[in-house]
Short mmCIF file of C-alpha atoms and ligand atoms in Angstrom, two decimals:
data_model
loop_
_atom_site.label_atom_id
_atom_site.label_comp_id
_atom_site.label_asym_id
_atom_site.label_seq_id
_atom_site.Cartn_x
_atom_site.Cartn_y
_atom_site.Cartn_z
CA MET A 1 -0.07 0.05 0.00
CA ALA A 2 1.64 3.22 1.23
CA ARG A 3 5.04 3.42 -0.39
CA PRO A 4 7.14 6.46 0.73
CA LEU A 5 7.43 8.63 -2.27
CA MET A 6 10.69 10.36 -1.55
CA ASP A 7 12.54 11.16 1.67
CA THR A 8 10.50 14.11 2.18
CA PRO A 9 7.45 13.68 4.39
CA LEU A 10 4.01 13.86 2.62
CA THR A 11 0.83 15.15 4.24
CA ILE A 12 -2.44 14.84 2.17
CA VAL A 13 -5.53 17.10 3.08
CA ILE A 14 -8.92 16.33 1.72
CA LEU A 15 -11.50 19.04 1.72
CA ALA A 16 -14.81 17.55 2.38
CA ALA A 17 -16.61 19.90 4.57
CA GLY A 18 -18.94 21.65 1.86
CA LEU A 19 -22.72 20.91 1.66
CA GLY A 20 -22.54 21.11 -2.09
CA THR A 21 -25.52 23.42 -2.79
CA ARG A 22 -25.85 22.55 -6.55
CA MET A 23 -26.61 18.98 -5.68
CA LYS A 24 -29.96 20.21 -4.07
CA SER A 25 -29.64 17.54 -1.48
CA ARG A 26 -30.08 17.37 2.17
CA LYS A 27 -27.07 15.02 2.28
CA ALA A 28 -23.46 16.45 2.14
CA LYS A 29 -22.18 16.28 -1.35
CA VAL A 30 -19.15 13.96 -0.48
CA LEU A 31 -21.61 11.22 1.02
CA HIS A 32 -23.29 10.75 -2.49
CA GLN A 33 -22.20 7.61 -4.14
CA ALA A 34 -20.52 6.71 -7.34
CA GLY A 35 -19.86 3.07 -8.05
CA GLY A 36 -21.48 2.06 -4.83
CA LYS A 37 -18.75 4.06 -2.92
CA THR A 38 -19.04 7.40 -1.49
CA LEU A 39 -17.20 10.17 -3.15
CA VAL A 40 -15.03 11.06 -0.20
CA GLU A 41 -14.08 7.32 0.28
CA HIS A 42 -12.92 7.32 -3.36
CA VAL A 43 -10.62 10.24 -2.79
CA VAL A 44 -9.43 8.89 0.66
CA ASP A 45 -8.55 5.57 -0.78
CA THR A 46 -6.54 7.29 -3.42
CA ALA A 47 -4.55 9.12 -0.71
CA LEU A 48 -3.81 5.99 1.17
CA GLU A 49 -2.13 4.69 -1.79
CA LEU A 50 0.27 7.51 -1.37
CA THR A 51 0.74 7.85 2.28
CA SER A 52 -0.01 6.31 5.65
CA PRO A 53 -3.24 6.99 7.42
CA GLU A 54 -1.93 9.29 10.21
CA SER A 55 -0.61 11.47 7.26
CA VAL A 56 -4.21 11.92 5.85
CA ILE A 57 -6.38 14.68 7.24
CA VAL A 58 -9.95 15.00 6.15
CA VAL A 59 -11.64 18.29 6.72
CA VAL A 60 -15.22 17.65 7.65
CA GLY A 61 -18.15 19.93 8.30
CA HIS A 62 -21.56 19.14 6.93
CA GLN A 63 -22.74 15.98 8.49
CA ALA A 64 -19.12 15.64 10.01
CA ASP A 65 -20.15 12.72 12.21
CA THR A 66 -21.35 10.68 9.24
CA VAL A 67 -18.40 11.36 7.31
CA ARG A 68 -16.06 10.56 10.46
CA SER A 69 -17.85 7.07 11.05
CA LEU A 70 -17.80 6.19 7.39
CA LEU A 71 -13.98 6.64 7.23
CA ALA A 72 -13.22 5.44 10.84
CA ARG A 73 -11.92 2.01 9.88
CA ARG A 74 -9.43 3.59 7.42
CA GLY A 75 -7.57 5.28 10.38
CA VAL A 76 -7.22 8.61 8.85
CA ARG A 77 -7.39 11.92 10.75
CA PHE A 78 -10.02 14.73 10.72
CA ALA A 79 -10.21 18.58 11.10
CA LEU A 80 -13.39 20.31 11.82
CA GLN A 81 -14.51 23.28 9.67
CA THR A 82 -17.62 24.39 11.67
CA GLU A 83 -18.56 27.29 9.05
CA GLN A 84 -17.90 26.63 5.33
CA LYS A 85 -16.12 29.85 4.43
CA GLY A 86 -14.27 28.45 1.19
CA THR A 87 -11.68 26.11 0.27
CA GLY A 88 -8.87 28.30 1.64
CA HIS A 89 -10.56 28.46 4.93
CA ALA A 90 -11.10 24.64 4.93
CA LEU A 91 -7.31 24.08 4.46
CA LYS A 92 -6.58 26.79 7.19
CA CYS A 93 -8.65 24.78 9.77
CA CYS A 94 -5.68 22.18 9.77
CA GLU A 95 -3.09 24.86 10.56
CA SER A 96 -2.56 24.24 14.11
CA GLU A 97 -2.39 20.61 13.69
CA LEU A 98 -0.08 20.64 10.68
CA GLU A 99 2.05 23.86 10.66
CA HIS A 100 4.77 22.17 12.32
CA ARG A 101 4.99 19.41 9.67
CA THR A 102 7.62 20.04 7.08
CA GLY A 103 7.88 18.54 3.55
CA ARG A 104 5.03 18.43 0.93
CA LEU A 105 1.46 19.11 1.53
CA VAL A 106 -1.12 17.67 -1.10
CA VAL A 107 -4.57 19.19 -1.24
CA LEU A 108 -7.36 17.07 -2.78
CA TYR A 109 -11.03 18.03 -2.99
CA GLY A 110 -13.42 15.43 -1.83
CA ASP A 111 -15.60 15.96 -4.82
CA THR A 112 -13.10 14.81 -7.46
CA PRO A 113 -13.36 10.95 -7.12
CA LEU A 114 -11.91 9.77 -10.25
CA LEU A 115 -8.44 10.96 -9.75
CA ARG A 116 -5.81 8.37 -9.94
CA MET A 117 -2.88 7.87 -7.63
CA GLU A 118 -0.28 7.91 -10.42
CA THR A 119 -1.35 11.40 -11.47
CA VAL A 120 -1.02 12.85 -7.98
CA ARG A 121 2.40 11.04 -7.73
CA LYS A 122 3.46 12.88 -10.93
CA LEU A 123 2.50 16.06 -9.51
CA ILE A 124 4.39 15.51 -6.31
CA GLU A 125 7.45 14.73 -8.31
CA LEU A 126 7.21 17.67 -10.42
CA GLN A 127 6.80 20.09 -7.49
CA GLY A 128 9.81 18.15 -5.82
CA SER A 129 12.19 18.10 -8.73
CA ALA A 130 11.68 21.69 -9.54
CA GLY A 131 11.68 22.83 -5.95
CA ALA A 132 8.73 24.95 -6.81
CA ALA A 133 6.54 26.61 -4.11
CA ALA A 134 3.61 24.59 -5.49
CA ALA A 135 2.48 22.65 -8.47
CA ALA A 136 -1.30 22.21 -9.53
CA ILE A 137 -3.02 20.09 -11.91
CA THR A 138 -4.83 21.79 -14.85
CA THR A 139 -6.58 20.45 -18.02
CA VAL A 140 -8.23 21.86 -21.07
CA LEU A 141 -11.97 21.49 -21.26
CA ASP A 142 -14.33 22.17 -24.26
CA GLU A 143 -16.88 23.28 -21.66
CA PRO A 144 -14.91 25.03 -18.64
CA HIS A 145 -17.93 26.54 -17.19
CA GLY A 146 -18.05 26.47 -13.30
CA TYR A 147 -14.22 25.76 -12.95
CA GLY A 148 -11.60 28.17 -11.94
CA ARG A 149 -9.67 29.32 -15.06
CA ILE A 150 -5.78 29.27 -15.24
CA VAL A 151 -4.35 32.65 -16.08
CA ARG A 152 -0.93 32.57 -17.54
CA ASN A 153 1.44 35.56 -18.17
CA ALA A 154 3.16 36.25 -21.58
CA ALA A 155 5.96 33.80 -20.70
CA GLY A 156 3.38 31.22 -20.28
CA GLU A 157 3.72 30.92 -16.57
CA MET A 158 0.70 30.13 -14.45
CA VAL A 159 0.11 33.45 -12.32
CA ALA A 160 -3.46 33.16 -11.03
CA VAL A 161 -6.62 31.19 -10.95
CA VAL A 162 -9.79 33.09 -11.36
CA GLU A 163 -13.02 31.60 -10.31
CA GLU A 164 -16.11 31.66 -12.64
CA LYS A 165 -17.90 34.20 -10.58
CA ALA A 166 -15.00 36.51 -10.54
CA ALA A 167 -13.87 36.03 -14.15
CA THR A 168 -14.07 38.71 -16.86
CA LEU A 169 -15.69 37.97 -20.06
CA ASP A 170 -12.31 37.40 -21.62
CA GLN A 171 -11.25 35.14 -18.66
CA LYS A 172 -14.44 33.08 -19.03
CA LYS A 173 -13.08 32.15 -22.51
CA ILE A 174 -10.02 30.46 -21.05
CA ARG A 175 -10.36 26.68 -21.40
CA GLU A 176 -7.63 25.70 -19.11
CA ILE A 177 -9.01 24.94 -15.79
CA ASN A 178 -7.97 24.17 -12.26
CA ALA A 179 -8.73 20.68 -11.11
CA GLY A 180 -8.33 21.44 -7.49
CA ILE A 181 -5.45 19.26 -6.98
CA TYR A 182 -2.22 20.84 -5.45
CA CYS A 183 1.23 19.97 -4.15
CA PHE A 184 2.50 22.71 -1.86
CA ASP A 185 5.86 23.23 -0.08
CA ALA A 186 4.44 22.87 3.38
CA GLY A 187 6.52 25.75 4.87
CA LEU A 188 5.72 28.21 2.21
CA LEU A 189 2.08 27.34 2.36
CA TRP A 190 1.72 27.90 6.10
CA ARG A 191 3.88 31.06 5.95
CA HIS A 192 1.47 32.55 3.30
CA ILE A 193 -1.94 31.13 3.76
CA GLY A 194 -2.85 34.04 6.04
CA SER A 195 -2.93 36.34 3.00
CA ILE A 196 -5.89 34.85 1.44
CA GLN A 197 -8.65 37.60 1.56
CA THR A 198 -12.44 37.37 0.94
CA ASN A 199 -12.49 40.22 -1.65
CA ASN A 200 -14.29 38.16 -4.34
CA PRO A 201 -17.97 38.05 -5.48
CA ALA A 202 -18.64 35.01 -3.09
CA GLY A 203 -17.05 36.53 -0.11
CA GLU A 204 -15.16 33.32 0.30
CA TYR A 205 -11.58 32.37 1.39
CA TYR A 206 -10.50 30.78 -2.12
CA LEU A 207 -7.58 28.40 -1.86
CA THR A 208 -6.85 29.19 -5.44
CA ASP A 209 -5.59 32.60 -4.41
CA MET A 210 -2.58 30.87 -3.19
CA VAL A 211 -1.39 30.98 -6.82
CA GLU A 212 -1.11 34.77 -6.95
CA ILE A 213 0.18 35.06 -3.24
CA LEU A 214 3.04 32.55 -3.74
CA ASN A 215 3.90 34.19 -7.11
CA GLY A 216 3.80 37.51 -5.39
CA ALA A 217 6.21 36.13 -2.74
CA GLY A 218 8.77 35.06 -5.29
CA GLY A 219 7.65 31.46 -5.58
CA LYS A 220 6.66 29.57 -8.64
CA VAL A 221 3.43 27.67 -9.05
CA LEU A 222 3.96 24.99 -11.76
CA PRO A 223 0.96 23.89 -13.85
CA MET A 224 0.78 20.16 -14.65
CA VAL A 225 -1.45 19.85 -17.59
CA VAL A 226 -3.18 16.53 -17.94
CA GLU A 227 -4.35 15.27 -21.39
CA ASP A 228 -7.04 13.00 -20.20
CA SER A 229 -9.40 15.29 -18.40
CA SER A 230 -11.98 12.63 -17.61
CA GLU A 231 -10.20 11.75 -14.29
CA LEU A 232 -10.31 15.35 -13.14
CA LEU A 233 -14.12 15.74 -13.25
CA GLY A 234 -15.33 17.47 -10.26
CA ILE A 235 -18.94 16.68 -9.06
CA ASN A 236 -21.21 19.83 -8.46
CA THR A 237 -24.56 18.55 -9.73
CA ARG A 238 -26.31 15.14 -10.09
CA LEU A 239 -25.56 15.28 -13.81
CA GLU A 240 -21.64 14.96 -13.04
CA LEU A 241 -22.55 12.31 -10.43
CA ALA A 242 -24.26 10.22 -13.06
CA THR A 243 -21.29 10.71 -15.49
CA VAL A 244 -18.87 9.81 -12.70
CA ASP A 245 -20.89 6.84 -11.65
CA ARG A 246 -20.84 5.52 -15.29
CA ILE A 247 -17.09 5.93 -15.52
CA VAL A 248 -16.36 4.21 -12.23
CA ARG A 249 -18.45 1.16 -13.39
CA GLU A 250 -16.87 1.09 -16.80
CA ARG A 251 -13.53 0.99 -15.00
CA LYS A 252 -14.73 -1.71 -12.65
CA ALA A 253 -16.24 -4.01 -15.60
CA ARG A 254 -13.12 -3.42 -17.70
CA GLN A 255 -10.88 -4.69 -14.82
CA LEU A 256 -13.16 -7.72 -14.25
CA MET A 257 -13.16 -8.70 -17.84
CA LEU A 258 -9.34 -8.28 -17.94
CA ASP A 259 -9.23 -10.66 -14.94
CA GLY A 260 -11.24 -13.39 -16.73
CA VAL A 261 -14.97 -12.53 -16.19
CA THR A 262 -17.26 -12.71 -19.11
CA ILE A 263 -19.66 -9.66 -19.18
CA GLU A 264 -22.26 -9.81 -21.83
CA LYS A 265 -23.18 -6.34 -23.01
CA PRO A 266 -21.01 -4.72 -20.30
CA GLU A 267 -22.68 -1.32 -20.96
CA THR A 268 -25.79 -2.60 -19.31
CA VAL A 269 -24.51 -4.07 -16.00
CA THR A 270 -24.16 -2.21 -12.64
CA ILE A 271 -21.28 -3.56 -10.44
CA ASP A 272 -20.18 -1.92 -7.42
CA MET A 273 -16.49 -1.30 -6.98
CA GLY A 274 -16.43 -3.44 -3.70
CA VAL A 275 -17.58 -6.61 -5.76
CA LYS A 276 -15.25 -9.56 -6.31
CA ILE A 277 -15.85 -12.09 -9.24
CA GLY A 278 -13.76 -15.07 -10.18
CA PRO A 279 -12.69 -16.18 -13.65
CA ASP A 280 -14.87 -17.99 -16.15
CA THR A 281 -18.04 -16.57 -14.44
CA VAL A 282 -20.49 -15.23 -16.90
CA ILE A 283 -22.48 -12.17 -16.24
CA GLU A 284 -25.51 -11.68 -18.28
CA PRO A 285 -27.00 -8.19 -19.38
CA PHE A 286 -28.70 -5.85 -17.19
CA THR A 287 -27.60 -7.56 -13.87
CA ARG A 288 -26.93 -5.42 -10.67
CA ILE A 289 -24.19 -6.77 -8.52
CA LEU A 290 -23.84 -4.67 -5.40
CA GLY A 291 -22.11 -3.94 -2.14
CA SER A 292 -19.70 -6.46 -0.78
CA THR A 293 -20.77 -9.42 -2.96
CA VAL A 294 -18.33 -12.16 -3.69
CA ILE A 295 -18.77 -14.47 -6.60
CA GLY A 296 -16.59 -17.37 -7.34
CA SER A 297 -15.44 -19.10 -10.62
CA ASP A 298 -17.59 -20.72 -13.09
CA CYS A 299 -20.84 -19.14 -12.14
CA ARG A 300 -23.55 -17.61 -14.12
CA VAL A 301 -25.62 -14.66 -13.13
CA GLY A 302 -28.81 -14.36 -15.27
CA SER A 303 -30.18 -11.18 -16.90
CA CYS A 304 -31.77 -8.69 -14.72
CA SER A 305 -30.81 -10.39 -11.48
CA ILE A 306 -29.80 -8.17 -8.41
CA ILE A 307 -27.36 -9.62 -5.99
CA GLU A 308 -26.33 -7.46 -2.82
CA ASP A 309 -23.84 -8.31 -0.02
CA SER A 310 -23.97 -11.98 -0.80
CA THR A 311 -21.36 -14.70 -1.37
CA LEU A 312 -21.79 -17.14 -4.24
CA GLU A 313 -19.09 -19.89 -4.15
CA ASP A 314 -17.91 -21.52 -7.37
CA ASP A 315 -20.21 -23.03 -10.04
CA VAL A 316 -23.44 -21.27 -8.73
CA GLN A 317 -26.02 -20.69 -11.42
CA VAL A 318 -28.49 -17.83 -10.99
CA GLY A 319 -31.34 -17.64 -13.27
CA ALA A 320 -32.68 -14.34 -14.90
CA PHE A 321 -34.72 -12.05 -12.61
CA THR A 322 -33.48 -13.32 -9.33
CA VAL A 323 -33.08 -10.99 -6.23
CA ILE A 324 -30.52 -12.07 -3.62
CA GLY A 325 -29.64 -10.20 -0.46
CA THR A 326 -27.14 -10.92 2.30
CA SER A 327 -27.13 -14.66 1.49
CA HIS A 328 -24.57 -17.36 1.16
CA LEU A 329 -24.66 -20.01 -1.63
CA GLU A 330 -22.21 -22.94 -1.57
CA PRO A 331 -20.95 -24.59 -4.65
CA GLY A 332 -23.26 -26.04 -7.15
CA VAL A 333 -26.33 -24.21 -5.97
CA ARG A 334 -29.04 -23.37 -8.50
CA VAL A 335 -31.49 -20.48 -7.99
CA GLY A 336 -34.00 -18.89 -10.07
CA PRO A 337 -35.27 -17.80 -12.55
CA TYR A 338 -37.45 -15.42 -10.57
CA SER A 339 -36.44 -16.54 -7.05
CA ARG A 340 -36.08 -14.13 -4.20
CA LEU A 341 -33.50 -14.86 -1.45
CA ARG A 342 -34.44 -12.03 0.55
CA LEU A 343 -31.89 -11.76 3.38
CA ASP A 344 -29.58 -13.98 5.69
CA ASN A 345 -30.06 -17.25 3.83
CA HIS A 346 -27.56 -20.03 3.63
CA LEU A 347 -27.90 -22.65 0.82
CA GLU A 348 -25.74 -25.54 1.11
CA ALA A 349 -23.99 -27.29 -1.71
CA GLY A 350 -26.11 -28.32 -4.54
CA SER A 351 -29.35 -27.16 -3.23
CA GLN A 352 -31.94 -25.66 -5.67
CA VAL A 353 -34.49 -22.91 -5.47
CA GLY A 354 -36.87 -22.15 -8.43
CA ASN A 355 -39.37 -19.57 -9.66
CA PHE A 356 -41.33 -17.61 -7.38
CA VAL A 357 -39.87 -19.08 -4.18
CA GLU A 358 -38.98 -16.58 -1.42
CA LEU A 359 -36.47 -17.29 1.28
CA LYS A 360 -35.82 -15.23 4.42
CA LYS A 361 -33.46 -16.30 7.39
CA THR A 362 -33.57 -19.82 6.00
CA ARG A 363 -30.99 -22.58 5.65
CA LEU A 364 -31.20 -25.13 2.98
CA GLY A 365 -29.31 -28.49 3.50
CA LYS A 366 -27.30 -30.29 0.85
CA GLY A 367 -29.15 -31.13 -2.37
CA THR A 368 -32.56 -29.76 -0.86
CA LYS A 369 -35.02 -28.59 -3.41
CA ALA A 370 -37.78 -25.89 -3.31
CA LEU A 371 -38.42 -25.43 -6.96
CA HIS A 372 -41.86 -23.65 -7.37
CA LEU A 373 -44.02 -21.03 -5.58
CA ALA A 374 -43.14 -21.29 -1.83
CA TYR A 375 -42.25 -19.08 1.00
CA LEU A 376 -39.68 -20.37 3.58
CA GLY A 377 -39.06 -18.08 6.38
CA ASP A 378 -37.06 -18.29 9.59
CA SER A 379 -36.57 -22.06 8.84
CA THR A 380 -33.67 -24.64 8.98
CA ILE A 381 -34.21 -27.45 6.53
CA GLY A 382 -32.04 -30.46 6.41
CA ALA A 383 -30.39 -32.22 3.49
CA LYS A 384 -32.23 -33.81 0.45
CA VAL A 385 -35.46 -32.40 1.48
CA ASN A 386 -38.34 -31.91 -1.12
CA ILE A 387 -40.35 -28.75 -0.72
CA GLY A 388 -43.45 -29.07 -2.82
CA ALA A 389 -44.85 -26.25 -4.82
CA GLY A 390 -46.91 -23.96 -2.88
CA THR A 391 -45.53 -24.82 0.46
CA ILE A 392 -45.55 -21.97 2.97
CA THR A 393 -44.02 -21.62 6.42
CA CYS A 394 -46.53 -19.39 8.64
CA ASN A 395 -43.64 -17.95 10.52
CA TYR A 396 -45.64 -14.80 11.70
CA ASP A 397 -48.51 -14.95 14.20
CA GLY A 398 -49.21 -11.06 13.90
CA LYS A 399 -46.92 -10.37 16.81
CA LYS A 400 -43.77 -12.74 16.78
CA LYS A 401 -41.63 -14.82 14.31
CA HIS A 402 -41.51 -18.46 14.82
CA GLN A 403 -39.14 -21.13 13.86
CA THR A 404 -39.50 -24.18 11.43
CA LYS A 405 -37.43 -27.13 11.48
CA ILE A 406 -37.40 -29.77 8.77
CA GLY A 407 -35.39 -32.97 8.92
CA ASP A 408 -33.02 -34.57 6.53
CA GLY A 409 -34.91 -36.47 3.75
CA ALA A 410 -38.23 -35.14 4.46
CA PHE A 411 -40.90 -34.90 1.67
CA VAL A 412 -43.24 -31.89 2.22
CA GLY A 413 -46.23 -32.26 -0.34
CA SER A 414 -47.53 -29.46 -2.47
CA ASN A 415 -49.47 -26.70 -1.08
CA SER A 416 -48.75 -27.43 2.44
CA THR A 417 -49.01 -24.88 5.25
CA LEU A 418 -46.52 -25.35 7.91
CA VAL A 419 -47.79 -23.23 11.04
CA ALA A 420 -44.52 -22.38 13.09
CA PRO A 421 -43.22 -23.06 15.64
CA MET A 422 -43.07 -26.40 13.74
CA GLU A 423 -40.75 -29.31 13.54
CA ILE A 424 -40.92 -32.03 10.90
CA GLY A 425 -38.91 -35.13 11.55
CA ASP A 426 -36.21 -36.93 9.43
CA GLY A 427 -37.60 -38.95 6.51
CA SER A 428 -41.14 -38.01 7.29
CA TYR A 429 -43.97 -37.10 4.78
CA VAL A 430 -46.46 -34.31 4.74
CA ALA A 431 -49.38 -34.97 2.42
CA ALA A 432 -50.18 -32.48 -0.16
CA GLY A 433 -52.60 -29.57 0.78
CA SER A 434 -52.07 -30.22 4.33
CA VAL A 435 -52.30 -27.51 7.24
CA ILE A 436 -49.69 -28.83 9.75
CA THR A 437 -50.07 -27.48 13.29
CA SER A 438 -48.30 -29.91 15.57
CA LYS A 439 -44.99 -31.76 15.38
CA VAL A 440 -44.34 -34.59 12.88
CA PRO A 441 -42.11 -37.42 14.22
CA ASP A 442 -39.28 -39.05 12.12
CA ASP A 443 -40.65 -41.35 9.26
CA ALA A 444 -44.21 -40.41 9.93
CA LEU A 445 -46.87 -39.46 7.44
CA ALA A 446 -48.91 -36.27 8.39
CA LEU A 447 -52.24 -35.64 6.77
CA GLY A 448 -54.03 -32.25 7.54
CA ARG A 449 -56.72 -31.96 5.19
CA SER A 450 -60.45 -33.26 5.00
CA ARG A 451 -61.09 -36.46 3.24
CA GLN A 452 -62.26 -36.36 -0.33
CA VAL A 453 -65.96 -37.11 -0.86
CA VAL A 454 -67.18 -38.38 -4.19
CA LYS A 455 -70.79 -38.33 -4.92
CA GLU A 456 -71.39 -40.63 -7.86
CA GLU A 457 -73.92 -39.53 -10.59
CA TRP A 458 -74.36 -36.20 -8.75
CA ALA A 459 -73.76 -34.12 -11.93
CA LYS A 460 -76.09 -36.09 -13.87
CA LYS A 461 -78.86 -35.78 -11.33
CA ARG A 462 -78.44 -31.96 -11.33
CA ARG A 463 -78.90 -31.83 -14.99
C1 UD1 B 501 -13.10 24.44 -6.85
C2 UD1 B 501 -11.92 25.51 -7.11
C3 UD1 B 501 -11.93 25.69 -8.75
C4 UD1 B 501 -11.71 24.33 -9.45
C5 UD1 B 501 -12.81 23.45 -9.08
C6 UD1 B 501 -12.49 22.02 -9.46
C7 UD1 B 501 -11.61 27.12 -5.37
C8 UD1 B 501 -11.97 28.39 -4.79
N1 UD1 B 501 -12.19 26.69 -6.40
O1 UD1 B 501 -14.34 25.18 -7.30
O2 UD1 B 501 -10.87 26.58 -9.14
O3 UD1 B 501 -11.78 24.59 -10.88
O4 UD1 B 501 -12.92 23.33 -7.55
O5 UD1 B 501 -13.31 21.02 -8.99
O6 UD1 B 501 -11.11 26.36 -4.69
N2 UD1 B 501 -15.09 22.70 0.66
C9 UD1 B 501 -14.78 22.62 2.06
N3 UD1 B 501 -14.98 23.82 2.74
C10 UD1 B 501 -15.52 24.89 2.17
C11 UD1 B 501 -15.67 24.86 0.80
C12 UD1 B 501 -15.50 23.73 -0.03
O7 UD1 B 501 -14.47 21.67 2.66
O8 UD1 B 501 -15.71 25.98 2.95
C13 UD1 B 501 -14.81 21.42 -0.13
C14 UD1 B 501 -16.00 20.88 -0.72
O9 UD1 B 501 -16.48 19.92 0.16
C15 UD1 B 501 -15.67 20.12 -1.90
C16 UD1 B 501 -14.24 20.97 -2.19
O10 UD1 B 501 -13.83 21.75 -1.10
O11 UD1 B 501 -15.21 18.91 -1.82
C17 UD1 B 501 -14.46 21.89 -3.47
O12 UD1 B 501 -15.48 22.74 -3.10
P1 UD1 B 501 -16.51 23.38 -4.24
O13 UD1 B 501 -17.41 24.32 -3.46
O14 UD1 B 501 -17.15 22.16 -5.07
O15 UD1 B 501 -15.46 24.22 -5.25
P2 UD1 B 501 -15.67 24.44 -6.64
O16 UD1 B 501 -16.73 25.72 -6.62
O17 UD1 B 501 -16.14 23.39 -7.50
CA1 CA B 502 -16.36 21.16 -7.13
#
């Protein structure tokens, strides 16, 4: 993970305190997700590829507690910006904690999640090798609207960044923009950060003013022009969020394919970044594979299926239109089409679940089958059990949930109603159409239905 870049200590500050007004959301911008991962997590994970957790400081403000707890297990540090007075002010909130730190200080914005570690590394190397006061990433956009523009002097040197709101008509025509990614000489930054003023249309402390300030103090700020601007996309609105989400998922699908997963019509699938899939597994079109799902090798996930936070071991086949949440499927399991494994199910090796079967908090033993139209909730079902079509566990009495236990080798006939709490013994039979309300011992036959009556010639007489 964290490799030391050079001998100089490296600190990374991530600005993530803003609300993000243009998102029109009650949720802080950095908490929105792309590729199933919050924006701030994307940026923090990039930072952690460059330096150790104790050298990463996240500036939090809006919904600070949520951001803090989200990032807690990564071990990064935090600084609080109680009032959002601009990016310059946000960085200043780290001053007391960081001003004694020498070396380099990299600033990343929490709303720029596509940034790659290699790009930041190049920026750090540029600043370091030139001994510049700072280096900043820029890029040229066809539609630069909304970004800070790079102002260069006659010699082509970067002398200022002017924000959209403060830009003159001529400056608005500049297509080279500021990506919001900087590497500062830490000593110079802290010496001069106090010079940032609020004399701009927004009345904010703009971190971008540091370019002019450092220039004025005789330092140079080197621009690093990045050709591929796609990784510098900053999210301000939900339109950009959708673009970034698409790019993140494209990267993910691409990586999976390079690692040996077949994805049919990859442009139609939705796979979260945290998902793992083994080689020779086939993912059919329009599937959604989400959260921390792990899928083994030689599996198939049918069209339009949704799998979330689940584990599918090797050789699991999921038919089309199946929904699986927080469940574990052992090797050789077959589910779907049209199955719903709602939550916390465990399907042992070779078990099968078919169309219109719903499982909740249920364990199926090895080789057990429930192939059509059933509801099995809060149940522990042994090995080689047959659950007939239309079988229902009545696990809820209106107040409480109750357990059902079915022993190995039992045969539950079609359309059985099993009123929980219920125990059905090993090797026993339940006759089709039964309502079962009391325990069935091993090897017994339970009938819970009225006897059939046949009235001969009845129809003829009626006519
Ligand atoms: C900023 C840059 C702009 C650049 C663009 C790139 C400034 C003044 N402008 O503009 O030049 O082209 O990013 O995407 O820096 N934040 C705080 N506290 C604050 C304000 C912001 O933590 O008081 C955080 C936000 O949470 C966000 C990041 O800083 O993650 C950027 O803020 P945002 O308001 O989106 O800046 P832009 O207007 O996009
Ligand atoms: Ca922004």
